[in-house]
Amino acid sequence: MKKSVTFKNGNLTMAGDLYLPDGFDEHKNYPAIVSVHPGGGVKEQTSGLYAQKLSIQGFVALSFDASHQGESEGEPRLLEDPVARVEDVRCAVDYLSTLPFVDEEKIGALGICAGGGYAITAAQAERRIKAVGGVSAIDIGAMFRGENTGGTVSTQLQTLEAVAKQRTAEANGAEAMFLTYVPDSPEEFDENTPALMREGYEYYRTPRAQHPNSTNRFLFRSVDRIMAFSALSQLSTYLTQPLLMIAGTEANTRGFSEQVYALSNGPKELFWVDGATHIAMYDIPEYVAQAVTKLTEFFEKNL
């Protein structure tokens, strides 16, 4: 059973989908999971799929649109702000803790792709999150800094200078500048297009998972905020809750899951899905089934 819900994040109204277990009884107490979508995603895509699958396993699960995105409020639109994204997760926990049928001592978080980095970051300081999982998780800041693709400080500074100039231009009346998360069409592919971007196009820009609220656009002025973000800087100190990282063996982003696993000093597990790529973990049934089985075992044990 799915219910459209809203909750508050400061002055913003957030839009979510609340998935309830089969045979739901409002007089019982259930463990609950916050499911956090990738950068550029919306609640109707992979985060909603995982929430729905986990509800079948007996959890109350909440998938929601990030602030500034989807059906949630926030201006300017299509801002990807990691600090706001982490606060979104905390406010989702606030909301779940108000529901009489949720056991507030049994709330976990799950994030996919950039949502995985945000969920892990939120858990470091948000002690109400009792266990945290990531599927194809990444640190969006590290990705934008090019830490695994040869990025240099010089290149990073050039990008930040360009963002600064654009912000000044917009402050003086210029049109907002937008970037794309993935190519909009196959015509943009060439021999240098990474496999992740090709997969991203197939997921986000075709009927496979395309959604009108997932526009494949984000404000260029988001980039300075993204580049200043790290999901790892305090992880060794503050992440003591049980941790489960799930990644495909063929994912070119698997290194982040390995980093998080190595840095965490709490109970932890790294689970590999044989043959899966980064995006395949979003919705390919044989891979999602393996992830959901492992997540169910993990959350049942730790919530």
mmCIF file of N, CA and C in Angstrom, residues 37 47 173 212:
data_model
loop_
_atom_site.group_PDB
_atom_site.id
_atom_site.type_symbol
_atom_site.label_atom_id
_atom_site.label_comp_id
_atom_site.label_asym_id
_atom_site.label_seq_id
_atom_site.Cartn_x
_atom_site.Cartn_y
_atom_site.Cartn_z
ATOM 1 N N HIS A 37 16.926 9.104 -2.903
ATOM 2 C CA HIS A 37 17.141 8.941 -4.342
ATOM 3 C C HIS A 37 18.479 9.496 -4.827
ATOM 4 N N SER A 47 14.535 4.833 -5.827
ATOM 5 C CA SER A 47 14.332 4.899 -4.375
ATOM 6 C C SER A 47 12.936 4.415 -3.994
ATOM 7 N N GLY A 173 21.036 39.660 -13.294
ATOM 8 C CA GLY A 173 19.919 39.496 -14.213
ATOM 9 C C GLY A 173 20.080 38.478 -15.310
ATOM 10 N N PRO A 212 8.552 12.657 -15.741
ATOM 11 C CA PRO A 212 8.515 14.088 -16.061
ATOM 12 C C PRO A 212 9.144 14.976 -14.996
#
